[in-house]
PDB file of C-alpha atoms in Angstrom:
ATOM      1  CA  MET A   1       5.015 -53.443 -29.938  1.00 79.00           C
ATOM      2  CA  LYS A   2       7.290 -55.605 -27.857  1.00 90.00           C
ATOM      3  CA  ALA A   3       8.748 -58.826 -29.260  1.00 94.00           C
ATOM      4  CA  GLN A   4       6.494 -61.873 -29.166  1.00 93.00           C
ATOM      5  CA  ASP A   5       7.916 -65.378 -28.918  1.00 93.00           C
ATOM      6  CA  GLU A   6       7.866 -65.763 -32.723  1.00 95.00           C
ATOM      7  CA  ASP A   7       9.923 -62.524 -33.092  1.00 95.00           C
ATOM      8  CA  ILE A   8      12.488 -63.745 -30.633  1.00 95.00           C
ATOM      9  CA  LYS A   9      12.722 -67.087 -32.408  1.00 95.00           C
ATOM     10  CA  LEU A  10      13.200 -65.258 -35.734  1.00 95.00           C
ATOM     11  CA  ILE A  11      15.981 -63.110 -34.314  1.00 96.00           C
ATOM     12  CA  ALA A  12      17.716 -66.282 -32.980  1.00 96.00           C
ATOM     13  CA  LEU A  13      17.221 -68.007 -36.391  1.00 95.00           C
ATOM     14  CA  LEU A  14      18.727 -64.996 -38.196  1.00 94.00           C
ATOM     15  CA  LEU A  15      21.725 -65.132 -35.893  1.00 95.00           C
ATOM     16  CA  ARG A  16      22.013 -68.878 -36.132  1.00 95.00           C
ATOM     17  CA  VAL A  17      21.700 -69.326 -32.404  1.00 95.00           C
ATOM     18  CA  ASP A  18      20.499 -72.663 -31.187  1.00 91.00           C
ATOM     19  CA  ASP A  19      17.000 -72.747 -29.695  1.00 88.00           C
ATOM     20  CA  GLY A  20      18.007 -74.230 -26.364  1.00 94.00           C
ATOM     21  CA  GLU A  21      16.391 -72.816 -23.265  1.00 95.00           C
ATOM     22  CA  GLN A  22      19.480 -71.014 -22.039  1.00 95.00           C
ATOM     23  CA  SER A  23      20.392 -69.509 -25.405  1.00 94.00           C
ATOM     24  CA  MET A  24      16.757 -68.323 -25.953  1.00 96.00           C
ATOM     25  CA  LYS A  25      16.765 -66.683 -22.480  1.00 96.00           C
ATOM     26  CA  ILE A  26      19.901 -64.790 -23.403  1.00 95.00           C
ATOM     27  CA  VAL A  27      18.514 -63.791 -26.817  1.00 96.00           C
ATOM     28  CA  SER A  28      15.293 -62.655 -25.162  1.00 96.00           C
ATOM     29  CA  THR A  29      17.149 -60.475 -22.671  1.00 95.00           C
ATOM     30  CA  TYR A  30      19.208 -58.873 -25.453  1.00 95.00           C
ATOM     31  CA  VAL A  31      16.007 -58.337 -27.595  1.00 97.00           C
ATOM     32  CA  ALA A  32      14.576 -56.358 -24.696  1.00 96.00           C
ATOM     33  CA  ALA A  33      17.704 -54.303 -24.437  1.00 93.00           C
ATOM     34  CA  ALA A  34      17.665 -53.716 -28.203  1.00 94.00           C
ATOM     35  CA  GLU A  35      14.082 -52.492 -27.991  1.00 96.00           C
ATOM     36  CA  ALA A  36      14.918 -50.122 -25.204  1.00 95.00           C
ATOM     37  CA  TRP A  37      17.922 -48.800 -27.129  1.00 92.00           C
ATOM     38  CA  LEU A  38      15.871 -48.207 -30.235  1.00 94.00           C
ATOM     39  CA  GLU A  39      13.062 -46.569 -28.224  1.00 95.00           C
ATOM     40  CA  ASN A  40      15.686 -44.223 -26.659  1.00 93.00           C
ATOM     41  CA  ALA A  41      16.855 -43.371 -30.189  1.00 92.00           C
ATOM     42  CA  GLY A  42      13.281 -42.378 -31.047  1.00 94.00           C
ATOM     43  CA  VAL A  43      12.325 -45.487 -32.961  1.00 95.00           C
ATOM     44  CA  ALA A  44       8.869 -47.063 -32.517  1.00 95.00           C
ATOM     45  CA  ILE A  45       9.231 -50.914 -32.313  1.00 96.00           C
ATOM     46  CA  ASP A  46       7.381 -52.576 -35.143  1.00 95.00           C
ATOM     47  CA  TYR A  47       8.438 -56.114 -36.052  1.00 95.00           C
ATOM     48  CA  ASP A  48       6.516 -55.838 -39.339  1.00 94.00           C
ATOM     49  CA  ASP A  49       9.314 -53.455 -40.382  1.00 94.00           C
ATOM     50  CA  ALA A  50      12.272 -55.378 -41.848  1.00 94.00           C
ATOM     51  CA  LEU A  51      14.646 -52.586 -40.789  1.00 95.00           C
ATOM     52  CA  VAL A  52      13.507 -52.749 -37.198  1.00 96.00           C
ATOM     53  CA  ARG A  53      13.971 -56.544 -37.210  1.00 95.00           C
ATOM     54  CA  ASP A  54      17.452 -56.086 -38.751  1.00 94.00           C
ATOM     55  CA  ALA A  55      18.462 -53.454 -36.153  1.00 95.00           C
ATOM     56  CA  VAL A  56      17.337 -55.727 -33.310  1.00 96.00           C
ATOM     57  CA  ALA A  57      19.182 -58.650 -34.811  1.00 95.00           C
ATOM     58  CA  GLN A  58      22.343 -56.572 -35.209  1.00 92.00           C
ATOM     59  CA  TYR A  59      22.198 -55.299 -31.643  1.00 92.00           C
ATOM     60  CA  VAL A  60      21.568 -58.829 -30.274  1.00 94.00           C
ATOM     61  CA  GLY A  61      24.317 -60.234 -32.506  1.00 92.00           C
ATOM     62  CA  ARG A  62      26.887 -57.835 -31.142  1.00 88.00           C
ATOM     63  CA  ARG A  63      25.913 -58.578 -27.539  1.00 88.00           C
ATOM     64  CA  TYR A  64      25.712 -62.333 -28.084  1.00 90.00           C
ATOM     65  CA  ASP A  65      28.882 -62.822 -30.035  1.00 85.00           C
ATOM     66  CA  ASP A  66      31.306 -60.820 -27.966  1.00 79.00           C
ATOM     67  CA  PRO A  67      29.884 -59.600 -24.560  1.00 71.00           C
ATOM     68  CA  ALA A  68      33.312 -58.642 -23.290  1.00 71.00           C
ATOM     69  CA  GLN A  69      34.014 -56.380 -26.205  1.00 67.00           C
ATOM     70  CA  VAL A  70      30.525 -54.755 -25.865  1.00 63.00           C
ATOM     71  CA  GLN A  71      31.138 -54.241 -22.113  1.00 58.00           C
ATOM     72  CA  LYS A  72      34.420 -52.445 -22.997  1.00 55.00           C
ATOM     73  CA  TYR A  73      33.296 -50.321 -25.982  1.00 55.00           C
ATOM     74  CA  GLY A  74      29.439 -50.194 -25.708  1.00 60.00           C
ATOM     75  CA  SER A  75      26.646 -51.741 -27.629  1.00 58.00           C
ATOM     76  CA  GLY A  76      26.398 -49.281 -30.474  1.00 60.00           C
ATOM     77  CA  SER A  77      28.281 -49.015 -33.712  1.00 77.00           C
ATOM     78  CA  THR A  78      28.336 -46.451 -36.397  1.00 82.00           C
ATOM     79  CA  ALA A  79      26.403 -48.718 -38.721  1.00 84.00           C
ATOM     80  CA  LEU A  80      23.818 -49.557 -36.075  1.00 86.00           C
ATOM     81  CA  ASP A  81      23.469 -45.871 -35.043  1.00 89.00           C
ATOM     82  CA  ALA A  82      22.920 -44.961 -38.794  1.00 91.00           C
ATOM     83  CA  LEU A  83      20.314 -47.724 -39.125  1.00 92.00           C
ATOM     84  CA  ALA A  84      18.416 -46.524 -36.108  1.00 92.00           C
ATOM     85  CA  GLU A  85      18.514 -42.971 -37.485  1.00 94.00           C
ATOM     86  CA  GLN A  86      17.245 -44.175 -40.918  1.00 94.00           C
ATOM     87  CA  ILE A  87      14.315 -45.956 -39.231  1.00 95.00           C
ATOM     88  CA  ARG A  88      13.478 -42.999 -37.021  1.00 94.00           C
ATOM     89  CA  LEU A  89      13.424 -40.644 -40.026  1.00 94.00           C
ATOM     90  CA  LYS A  90      11.294 -43.046 -42.083  1.00 94.00           C
ATOM     91  CA  GLN A  91       8.807 -43.373 -39.243  1.00 94.00           C
ATOM     92  CA  ALA A  92       8.712 -39.556 -38.760  1.00 92.00           C
ATOM     93  CA  THR A  93       8.141 -39.067 -42.510  1.00 92.00           C
ATOM     94  CA  PHE A  94       5.257 -41.584 -42.549  1.00 87.00           C
ATOM     95  CA  ALA A  95       3.737 -39.955 -39.421  1.00 86.00           C
ATOM     96  CA  GLU A  96       3.787 -36.545 -41.121  1.00 86.00           C
ATOM     97  CA  VAL A  97       1.978 -37.766 -44.142  1.00 84.00           C
ATOM     98  CA  GLY A  98      -0.425 -39.931 -42.135  1.00 76.00           C
ATOM     99  CA  GLY A  99       0.785 -43.226 -43.362  1.00 67.00           C
ATOM    100  CA  THR A 100       2.237 -46.266 -41.704  1.00 60.00           C
ATOM    101  CA  SER A 101       5.731 -47.665 -41.985  1.00 53.00           C
TER     102      SER A 101
END
């Protein structure tokens, strides 16, 4: 499930980003990139999962706070990669037992 307006507003609130039109457009763009990054890592996007929200917020925060550093070194980090793996494994486990995350 892709981010809805309320999901994007929550990510901005978590990062303490003002809710101005320009800032929200940037956050929205980075949220879409975070979702694509997580999907490429094998994670299903589910904003009801606190870990998914946290991973998106961390990704957006890195991009928003220091875009030049991200451009130089990439968007990922060891902690963010580990979080994505933890979510993926959790989702895979729930899928095997027929549950939901």
